[in-house]
Amino acid sequence: MDLNTRVIHEGQVHDPATGSHVSPIYQTSTYVLPNFKEAVRLNQDVNAGFSYSRFGSPTVAEFERKIAALEGAEAALGTASGLAAISIATMSKLGAGSHLIFGDVIYGCSFTLFTQILPHYGVEYTIVDTTDPEAVKKAMRPNTKVIYVETPANPTLKITDIAAIAEIAHAQKDVTLVVDSTFASPYLQNPLALGADAVVHSATKYLCGHGTALGGVIAGKQAYIDRCRMPFIQCFGSVLDPFAAWQIMQGMKSLGLRMERHCENAQKVAEFLEGHKNVTKVYYPGLPSFGKYHELAKKQMRGFGGMMSVDIKGGQDGAATVMESVEIISLATSLGNIDSLIQHSPSMSHFDMTPEERHAVEIFDGQVRLSVGCECVDDLIADLDQALNKIKL
Ligand SMILES: *Cc1c(COP(=O)(O)O)cnc(C)c1O
């Protein structure tokens, strides 16, 4: 079946108890167990049923089946946030003395997890430009256990060749390639089909789509997901709440509709911004001026997405003028909502990097990140135009 049908129907449950078309929210912490033998079995076998909502719940399980189907994975695990998914996906494969390779442009808190938290537990790391497969190959060590790639990358939208990195990962025994595919959503890209071992999403973003819930998900092989569930999520405790899972699932039904509009609007906004006198550069995979990333995006994605970054003339002051002058677009962190959002990556999403680290990877002081929503694109362009024209150079 076509993706547009699958995104609506995959894994959907019509409640067998009442016939309710939309499945209920199982808002319960625990489950009544029929007898002692079953109590023991359900507590010890993660996939046999439900015993306590930290180990799994029917509402979250429905969300997990949907994601597994859309990502072509054997299994999936819902988590409390995208960061919980990233922590568990990587930490379940890393330990003292092991080595992690990750991209030089990734979500700010992922960067902090890898540079400030994991080293505390003896994990070594190397930061590389994952868009250069040769650099990844050179960074490999005998103790490398995880390669972590974000593509498209937050915030500069660099595209990494997932298939090329998978080949490097799998040339060595026991290396897991984890891809953060949040910016693409399962609608535009399937990393597992390109050779990745695991895909993670911040479900807070495009999957939910309406900014009403936090959530995350990991998808991959059954054995890997089982281990992520038990003991990792069971003991980290960063479980997805049933109500949040339910809200994300309602949002996911319109993922296809929204992504089509996000892509269409973002392409027009990017082309407009590229021609504006107060813009120096637009980072968007759909623009031919994005060079090798544009070519790679055409090859590995089904569309270019709704995210872009923009270098504004006048540095941080110019960026501030635009962010404070837009009227339809909201100054807010986060992304992937049906409404457009704008933020300043250097001081908001990526403030944990030093200025030197940021500038080296093209996160410049006058850069804003734009999450292009589903409003009428002419209104968005007019809003950006009036805001950009307020800059005094
Ligand atoms: C937002 C985001 C995250 C973190 O997700 P949360 O749900 O906020 O924890 C991770 N990766 C990317 C690319 C993101 O945009």
CSV table of C-alpha atoms and ligand atoms in Angstrom, one decimal:
chain,number,residue,atom,x,y,z
A,1,MET,CA,0.0,0.0,0.0
A,2,ASP,CA,1.0,3.6,-0.6
A,3,LEU,CA,2.7,5.5,2.2
A,4,ASN,CA,-0.3,7.9,2.5
A,5,THR,CA,-2.6,5.0,3.3
A,6,ARG,CA,-0.1,3.3,5.6
A,7,VAL,CA,0.6,6.4,7.6
A,8,ILE,CA,-3.1,6.5,8.5
A,9,HIS,CA,-3.9,2.8,8.9
A,10,GLU,CA,-0.7,1.0,10.0
A,11,GLY,CA,-0.9,-0.6,13.4
A,12,GLN,CA,-4.3,1.0,14.1
A,13,VAL,CA,-6.5,-0.7,16.7
A,14,HIS,CA,-10.3,-0.4,16.8
A,15,ASP,CA,-11.0,-1.2,20.4
A,16,PRO,CA,-12.2,-4.8,20.6
A,17,ALA,CA,-14.0,-4.2,23.9
A,18,THR,CA,-16.3,-1.4,22.6
A,19,GLY,CA,-15.7,-1.0,18.9
A,20,SER,CA,-14.4,2.5,19.6
A,21,HIS,CA,-12.9,3.7,16.2
A,22,VAL,CA,-10.0,5.6,17.8
A,23,SER,CA,-8.3,3.3,20.3
A,24,PRO,CA,-8.7,4.3,23.9
A,25,ILE,CA,-5.9,5.8,26.1
A,26,TYR,CA,-4.9,3.1,28.6
A,27,GLN,CA,-4.2,5.6,31.4
A,28,THR,CA,-3.2,3.1,34.0
A,29,SER,CA,0.0,2.4,35.9
A,30,THR,CA,-0.5,-1.3,36.5
A,31,TYR,CA,-2.4,-4.3,35.2
A,32,VAL,CA,-4.4,-6.9,37.1
A,33,LEU,CA,-2.7,-10.2,36.6
A,34,PRO,CA,-5.0,-13.3,36.4
A,35,ASN,CA,-2.9,-15.7,38.5
A,36,PHE,CA,0.6,-16.1,40.0
A,37,LYS,CA,2.0,-18.0,37.0
A,38,GLU,CA,0.9,-15.3,34.6
A,39,ALA,CA,2.2,-12.6,37.0
A,40,VAL,CA,5.7,-14.1,36.8
A,41,ARG,CA,5.6,-14.6,33.1
A,42,LEU,CA,4.3,-11.1,32.2
A,43,ASN,CA,6.9,-9.5,34.5
A,44,GLN,CA,9.7,-11.4,32.9
A,45,ASP,CA,8.9,-11.6,29.2
A,46,VAL,CA,8.9,-8.1,27.7
A,47,ASN,CA,6.8,-9.0,24.7
A,48,ALA,CA,4.2,-11.3,26.3
A,49,GLY,CA,1.7,-8.7,27.5
A,50,PHE,CA,1.4,-5.9,30.1
A,51,SER,CA,2.1,-5.9,33.8
A,52,TYR,CA,3.3,-2.3,34.6
A,53,SER,CA,3.3,0.8,32.4
A,54,ARG,CA,7.1,1.4,32.8
A,55,PHE,CA,7.6,-1.9,30.9
A,56,GLY,CA,5.1,-1.1,28.2
A,57,SER,CA,1.5,-0.2,27.7
A,58,PRO,CA,-1.2,-0.9,25.0
A,59,THR,CA,-1.3,2.7,23.9
A,60,VAL,CA,2.4,3.0,23.6
A,61,ALA,CA,2.6,-0.4,21.9
A,62,GLU,CA,0.2,0.8,19.2
A,63,PHE,CA,2.4,3.8,18.5
A,64,GLU,CA,5.5,1.5,18.4
A,65,ARG,CA,3.8,-0.8,15.9
A,66,LYS,CA,3.0,2.2,13.7
A,67,ILE,CA,6.6,3.4,13.7
A,68,ALA,CA,8.0,0.0,13.2
A,69,ALA,CA,5.8,-0.5,10.1
A,70,LEU,CA,6.6,3.0,8.7
A,71,GLU,CA,10.3,2.5,9.2
A,72,GLY,CA,10.4,-1.1,7.9
A,73,ALA,CA,11.8,-2.2,11.3
A,74,GLU,CA,11.2,-5.4,13.2
A,75,ALA,CA,10.3,-3.5,16.4
A,76,ALA,CA,10.2,0.0,17.9
A,77,LEU,CA,10.4,1.4,21.4
A,78,GLY,CA,8.6,4.6,22.5
A,79,THR,CA,10.4,6.9,24.9
A,80,ALA,CA,9.6,10.0,26.9
A,81,SER,CA,11.4,12.4,24.5
A,82,GLY,CA,13.7,12.4,21.5
A,83,LEU,CA,16.6,12.7,23.9
A,84,ALA,CA,15.5,9.6,25.8
A,85,ALA,CA,15.5,7.7,22.5
A,86,ILE,CA,19.0,9.0,21.7
A,87,SER,CA,20.4,8.2,25.1
A,88,ILE,CA,19.0,4.6,25.1
A,89,ALA,CA,19.9,3.9,21.5
A,90,THR,CA,23.5,4.8,22.1
A,91,MET,CA,24.1,3.9,25.8
A,92,SER,CA,22.7,0.3,25.2
A,93,LYS,CA,25.7,-0.2,23.0
A,94,LEU,CA,28.4,1.7,24.8
A,95,GLY,CA,30.4,1.2,28.0
A,96,ALA,CA,33.7,2.2,29.6
A,97,GLY,CA,36.5,1.8,27.1
A,98,SER,CA,34.2,1.8,24.1
A,99,HIS,CA,34.4,4.5,21.3
A,100,LEU,CA,31.6,6.6,19.8
A,101,ILE,CA,31.9,8.5,16.5
A,102,PHE,CA,29.3,11.3,15.9
A,103,GLY,CA,28.7,14.1,13.5
A,104,ASP,CA,29.9,17.6,14.0
A,105,VAL,CA,26.4,19.1,13.4
A,106,ILE,CA,23.8,17.4,15.6
A,107,TYR,CA,21.1,18.5,17.9
A,108,GLY,CA,22.5,20.6,20.8
A,109,CYS,CA,21.5,18.3,23.7
A,110,SER,CA,22.8,15.2,21.8
A,111,PHE,CA,26.1,17.0,21.6
A,112,THR,CA,26.1,17.6,25.3
A,113,LEU,CA,25.1,14.0,26.1
A,114,PHE,CA,28.1,12.8,24.0
A,115,THR,CA,30.7,15.3,25.1
A,116,GLN,CA,29.7,15.8,28.8
A,117,ILE,CA,27.8,12.9,30.1
A,118,LEU,CA,29.0,9.7,28.3
A,119,PRO,CA,32.7,10.5,28.9
A,120,HIS,CA,31.9,10.6,32.6
A,121,TYR,CA,31.2,6.9,32.3
A,122,GLY,CA,34.4,6.1,30.3
A,123,VAL,CA,33.1,6.4,26.8
A,124,GLU,CA,35.6,7.8,24.3
A,125,TYR,CA,34.5,9.9,21.3
A,126,THR,CA,35.5,11.4,18.0
A,127,ILE,CA,33.6,14.2,16.3
A,128,VAL,CA,33.8,14.0,12.5
A,129,ASP,CA,32.1,15.5,9.5
A,130,THR,CA,29.9,12.5,8.7
A,131,THR,CA,29.1,14.0,5.3
A,132,ASP,CA,32.7,12.9,4.4
A,133,PRO,CA,32.8,9.1,4.5
A,134,GLU,CA,36.6,9.1,4.4
A,135,ALA,CA,36.7,11.1,7.6
A,136,VAL,CA,34.4,8.5,9.3
A,137,LYS,CA,36.6,5.7,8.0
A,138,LYS,CA,39.7,7.4,9.4
A,139,ALA,CA,38.0,7.9,12.8
A,140,MET,CA,37.2,4.1,13.2
A,141,ARG,CA,39.1,2.4,16.1
A,142,PRO,CA,39.0,-1.3,17.1
A,143,ASN,CA,36.8,-0.3,20.1
A,144,THR,CA,34.3,1.7,18.0
A,145,LYS,CA,30.8,0.5,18.9
A,146,VAL,CA,28.5,3.3,17.7
A,147,ILE,CA,28.4,5.7,14.7
A,148,TYR,CA,25.8,8.4,15.3
A,149,VAL,CA,24.6,10.4,12.4
A,150,GLU,CA,21.9,13.1,12.1
A,151,THR,CA,20.6,13.7,8.6
A,152,PRO,CA,19.4,16.2,7.6
A,153,ALA,CA,21.5,17.8,10.4
A,154,ASN,CA,20.1,20.3,12.9
A,155,PRO,CA,20.6,23.2,12.2
A,156,THR,CA,22.6,23.5,9.0
A,157,LEU,CA,20.8,20.7,7.1
A,158,LYS,CA,23.9,19.0,5.9
A,159,ILE,CA,23.1,15.6,4.4
A,160,THR,CA,25.1,12.4,5.3
A,161,ASP,CA,25.1,9.5,2.9
A,162,ILE,CA,23.6,6.8,5.1
A,163,ALA,CA,24.4,3.9,2.8
A,164,ALA,CA,28.1,5.0,2.6
A,165,ILE,CA,28.4,5.2,6.4
A,166,ALA,CA,26.6,1.9,6.9
A,167,GLU,CA,29.2,0.2,4.7
A,168,ILE,CA,32.0,1.6,6.8
A,169,ALA,CA,30.2,0.7,10.0
A,170,HIS,CA,29.6,-2.9,8.9
A,171,ALA,CA,33.2,-3.5,7.6
A,172,GLN,CA,34.0,-3.9,11.3
A,173,LYS,CA,32.3,-6.4,13.7
A,174,ASP,CA,29.7,-5.1,16.2
A,175,VAL,CA,29.4,-1.5,15.2
A,176,THR,CA,25.9,0.0,15.4
A,177,LEU,CA,24.9,2.8,13.0
A,178,VAL,CA,22.3,5.0,14.7
A,179,VAL,CA,20.6,7.7,12.5
A,180,ASP,CA,18.5,10.6,13.9
A,181,SER,CA,15.9,11.1,11.2
A,182,THR,CA,13.8,13.7,13.0
A,183,PHE,CA,14.1,16.3,10.3
A,184,ALA,CA,12.9,13.9,7.6
A,185,SER,CA,10.2,11.9,9.5
A,186,PRO,CA,9.4,8.4,8.2
A,187,TYR,CA,7.5,10.1,5.4
A,188,LEU,CA,10.7,11.4,3.6
A,189,GLN,CA,13.4,8.9,4.5
A,190,ASN,CA,13.9,5.4,5.9
A,191,PRO,CA,17.5,5.0,7.2
A,192,LEU,CA,17.1,1.2,7.9
A,193,ALA,CA,16.4,0.6,4.2
A,194,LEU,CA,19.7,2.4,3.5
A,195,GLY,CA,21.7,0.1,5.9
A,196,ALA,CA,21.4,1.8,9.3
A,197,ASP,CA,20.9,-0.5,12.3
A,198,ALA,CA,18.7,1.9,14.3
A,199,VAL,CA,16.7,5.0,13.6
A,200,VAL,CA,15.6,7.5,16.2
A,201,HIS,CA,13.1,10.3,16.1
A,202,SER,CA,12.0,13.1,18.3
A,203,ALA,CA,8.3,12.4,18.0
A,204,THR,CA,7.7,15.8,19.5
A,205,LYS,CA,8.4,17.3,16.1
A,206,TYR,CA,6.8,16.1,12.7
A,207,LEU,CA,5.3,12.9,14.1
A,208,CYS,CA,3.1,14.8,16.6
A,209,GLY,CA,3.0,17.8,14.3
A,210,HIS,CA,0.9,20.1,16.6
A,211,GLY,CA,3.3,20.9,19.4
A,212,THR,CA,1.1,19.2,22.0
A,213,ALA,CA,3.3,16.4,23.4
A,214,LEU,CA,6.9,15.3,24.0
A,215,GLY,CA,8.0,11.9,22.8
A,216,GLY,CA,10.6,9.8,21.1
A,217,VAL,CA,11.1,6.5,19.4
A,218,ILE,CA,13.8,4.0,18.4
A,219,ALA,CA,13.3,1.5,15.6
A,220,GLY,CA,15.5,-1.5,14.7
A,221,LYS,CA,16.0,-5.2,15.0
A,222,GLN,CA,13.9,-7.1,17.6
A,223,ALA,CA,16.8,-8.2,19.7
A,224,TYR,CA,18.3,-4.7,19.9
A,225,ILE,CA,14.9,-3.1,20.7
A,226,ASP,CA,14.3,-5.8,23.4
A,227,ARG,CA,17.6,-4.9,25.1
A,228,CYS,CA,16.7,-1.1,24.8
A,229,ARG,CA,13.5,-2.0,26.6
A,230,MET,CA,14.9,-4.3,29.2
A,231,PRO,CA,17.0,-3.3,31.1
A,232,PHE,CA,17.6,0.1,29.6
A,233,ILE,CA,14.2,2.0,29.5
A,234,GLN,CA,13.0,-0.1,32.4
A,235,CYS,CA,15.8,1.3,34.5
A,236,PHE,CA,16.3,4.7,33.1
A,237,GLY,CA,12.5,5.1,33.4
A,238,SER,CA,12.2,7.5,30.6
A,239,VAL,CA,9.0,5.9,29.3
A,240,LEU,CA,6.5,7.4,26.9
A,241,ASP,CA,3.3,8.4,28.6
A,242,PRO,CA,0.1,6.9,27.1
A,243,PHE,CA,-1.6,10.2,26.7
A,244,ALA,CA,1.4,11.6,24.9
A,245,ALA,CA,1.6,8.5,22.7
A,246,TRP,CA,-2.1,8.9,21.9
A,247,GLN,CA,-1.7,12.5,20.9
A,248,ILE,CA,1.3,11.7,18.7
A,249,MET,CA,-0.7,9.0,17.0
A,250,GLN,CA,-3.6,11.4,16.2
A,251,GLY,CA,-1.0,13.8,14.7
A,252,MET,CA,0.6,11.0,12.7
A,253,LYS,CA,-2.6,10.5,10.7
A,254,SER,CA,-2.0,13.7,8.9
A,255,LEU,CA,1.8,13.3,8.6
A,256,GLY,CA,1.6,12.7,4.8
A,257,LEU,CA,-0.7,15.7,4.2
A,258,ARG,CA,1.5,17.9,6.4
A,259,MET,CA,4.8,16.8,5.0
A,260,GLU,CA,3.6,17.4,1.4
A,261,ARG,CA,2.7,21.0,2.4
A,262,HIS,CA,5.8,21.5,4.5
A,263,CYS,CA,8.0,20.6,1.5
A,264,GLU,CA,6.0,22.7,-1.0
A,265,ASN,CA,6.0,25.8,1.3
A,266,ALA,CA,9.7,25.4,2.3
A,267,GLN,CA,10.8,25.2,-1.3
A,268,LYS,CA,9.0,28.5,-2.1
A,269,VAL,CA,10.2,30.2,1.1
A,270,ALA,CA,13.8,29.1,0.4
A,271,GLU,CA,13.7,30.4,-3.1
A,272,PHE,CA,12.3,33.7,-1.9
A,273,LEU,CA,14.9,34.1,0.9
A,274,GLU,CA,17.8,33.2,-1.5
A,275,GLY,CA,16.8,36.3,-3.6
A,276,HIS,CA,16.3,38.7,-0.7
A,277,LYS,CA,18.9,41.5,-0.3
A,278,ASN,CA,19.2,41.0,3.5
A,279,VAL,CA,20.0,37.3,3.3
A,280,THR,CA,23.5,36.0,2.7
A,281,LYS,CA,22.9,32.2,2.6
A,282,VAL,CA,20.0,29.8,2.7
A,283,TYR,CA,20.7,26.2,3.9
A,284,TYR,CA,17.9,24.1,2.4
A,285,PRO,CA,18.3,20.7,0.7
A,286,GLY,CA,15.8,21.6,-2.0
A,287,LEU,CA,18.0,24.4,-3.4
A,288,PRO,CA,20.5,23.5,-6.3
A,289,SER,CA,22.8,26.1,-4.6
A,290,PHE,CA,23.1,23.6,-1.7
A,291,GLY,CA,25.4,21.6,-4.1
A,292,LYS,CA,26.4,18.0,-3.0
A,293,TYR,CA,23.8,18.0,-0.2
A,294,HIS,CA,21.1,18.8,-2.7
A,295,GLU,CA,22.2,15.9,-4.9
A,296,LEU,CA,22.4,13.5,-2.0
A,297,ALA,CA,19.0,14.5,-0.7
A,298,LYS,CA,17.5,13.8,-4.1
A,299,LYS,CA,19.1,10.3,-3.9
A,300,GLN,CA,18.2,9.3,-0.4
A,301,MET,CA,15.0,11.3,0.5
A,302,ARG,CA,11.5,11.5,-1.0
A,303,GLY,CA,11.3,15.2,-0.5
A,304,PHE,CA,13.4,18.0,1.0
A,305,GLY,CA,11.4,18.7,4.2
A,306,GLY,CA,10.3,21.9,6.0
A,307,MET,CA,13.4,22.9,7.8
A,308,MET,CA,16.0,25.5,6.8
A,309,SER,CA,18.6,27.8,8.2
A,310,VAL,CA,19.2,31.3,7.0
A,311,ASP,CA,22.2,33.7,7.4
A,312,ILE,CA,20.8,37.2,7.9
A,313,LYS,CA,22.8,40.3,7.2
A,314,GLY,CA,23.7,42.3,10.3
A,315,GLY,CA,24.8,39.3,12.4
A,316,GLN,CA,22.9,38.6,15.6
A,317,ASP,CA,21.2,42.0,15.6
A,318,GLY,CA,19.8,41.4,12.1
A,319,ALA,CA,18.6,38.0,13.2
A,320,ALA,CA,17.0,39.5,16.3
A,321,THR,CA,15.2,42.1,14.2
A,322,VAL,CA,13.7,39.4,12.0
A,323,MET,CA,12.7,37.1,14.9
A,324,GLU,CA,11.0,40.0,16.7
A,325,SER,CA,9.4,41.5,13.6
A,326,VAL,CA,7.6,38.4,12.2
A,327,GLU,CA,3.9,38.3,13.0
A,328,ILE,CA,2.6,35.0,11.8
A,329,ILE,CA,5.7,33.0,12.5
A,330,SER,CA,6.4,32.5,16.3
A,331,LEU,CA,9.8,33.0,18.0
A,332,ALA,CA,10.0,29.6,19.6
A,333,THR,CA,12.4,26.7,19.8
A,334,SER,CA,11.2,23.3,18.6
A,335,LEU,CA,10.1,22.5,15.0
A,336,GLY,CA,7.9,20.3,12.8
A,337,ASN,CA,4.7,21.9,14.0
A,338,ILE,CA,1.8,22.8,11.6
A,339,ASP,CA,2.5,26.4,12.5
A,340,SER,CA,5.8,28.1,11.5
A,341,LEU,CA,8.5,28.7,14.1
A,342,ILE,CA,11.7,30.7,14.0
A,343,GLN,CA,14.7,30.5,16.4
A,344,HIS,CA,18.3,31.5,16.8
A,345,SER,CA,20.4,28.4,16.7
A,346,PRO,CA,23.7,29.8,18.2
A,347,SER,CA,22.1,31.0,21.4
A,348,MET,CA,19.1,28.7,21.7
A,349,SER,CA,19.2,25.1,20.3
A,350,HIS,CA,23.1,25.0,20.1
A,351,PHE,CA,24.2,27.3,23.0
A,352,ASP,CA,26.2,24.5,24.5
A,353,MET,CA,28.8,24.7,21.7
A,354,THR,CA,31.6,27.2,22.0
A,355,PRO,CA,31.6,30.0,19.4
A,356,GLU,CA,34.7,28.4,17.8
A,357,GLU,CA,33.0,25.0,17.6
A,358,ARG,CA,29.9,26.6,16.1
A,359,HIS,CA,31.6,28.8,13.5
A,360,ALA,CA,33.7,25.8,12.4
A,361,VAL,CA,30.5,24.0,11.3
A,362,GLU,CA,28.8,27.1,9.8
A,363,ILE,CA,26.5,27.9,12.7
A,364,PHE,CA,27.0,31.6,12.4
A,365,ASP,CA,25.9,34.4,14.8
A,366,GLY,CA,23.4,35.8,12.3
A,367,GLN,CA,21.7,32.5,11.6
A,368,VAL,CA,18.1,31.7,12.2
A,369,ARG,CA,16.5,28.3,11.9
A,370,LEU,CA,13.1,28.3,10.3
A,371,SER,CA,10.5,25.6,10.6
A,372,VAL,CA,8.2,26.3,7.7
A,373,GLY,CA,4.6,25.4,8.6
A,374,CYS,CA,1.5,24.6,6.7
A,375,GLU,CA,0.0,28.2,6.5
A,376,CYS,CA,-0.6,29.8,3.1
A,377,VAL,CA,2.9,30.3,1.7
A,378,ASP,CA,2.2,33.8,0.3
A,379,ASP,CA,1.4,34.9,3.9
A,380,LEU,CA,4.7,33.4,5.2
A,381,ILE,CA,6.7,35.1,2.4
A,382,ALA,CA,5.0,38.4,3.1
A,383,ASP,CA,5.7,38.1,6.8
A,384,LEU,CA,9.4,37.3,6.3
A,385,ASP,CA,9.7,40.1,3.7
A,386,GLN,CA,8.4,42.8,6.0
A,387,ALA,CA,10.6,41.5,8.9
A,388,LEU,CA,13.8,41.3,6.7
A,389,ASN,CA,13.1,44.8,5.4
A,390,LYS,CA,13.2,46.2,9.0
A,391,ILE,CA,16.9,45.4,9.3
A,392,LYS,CA,19.1,48.5,9.6
A,393,LEU,CA,22.6,47.9,8.3
B,1,LIG,C1,14.3,18.2,19.0
B,1,LIG,C2,15.3,17.2,18.5
B,1,LIG,C3,15.8,16.2,19.4
B,1,LIG,C4,15.4,16.1,20.8
B,1,LIG,O1,14.0,15.7,20.9
B,1,LIG,P1,13.2,16.0,22.3
B,1,LIG,O2,11.9,15.3,21.9
B,1,LIG,O3,13.1,17.5,22.4
B,1,LIG,O4,13.9,15.3,23.4
B,1,LIG,C5,16.7,15.3,18.9
B,1,LIG,N1,17.1,15.4,17.6
B,1,LIG,C6,16.7,16.4,16.8
B,1,LIG,C7,17.2,16.4,15.4
B,1,LIG,C8,15.8,17.3,17.2
B,1,LIG,O5,15.3,18.3,16.4
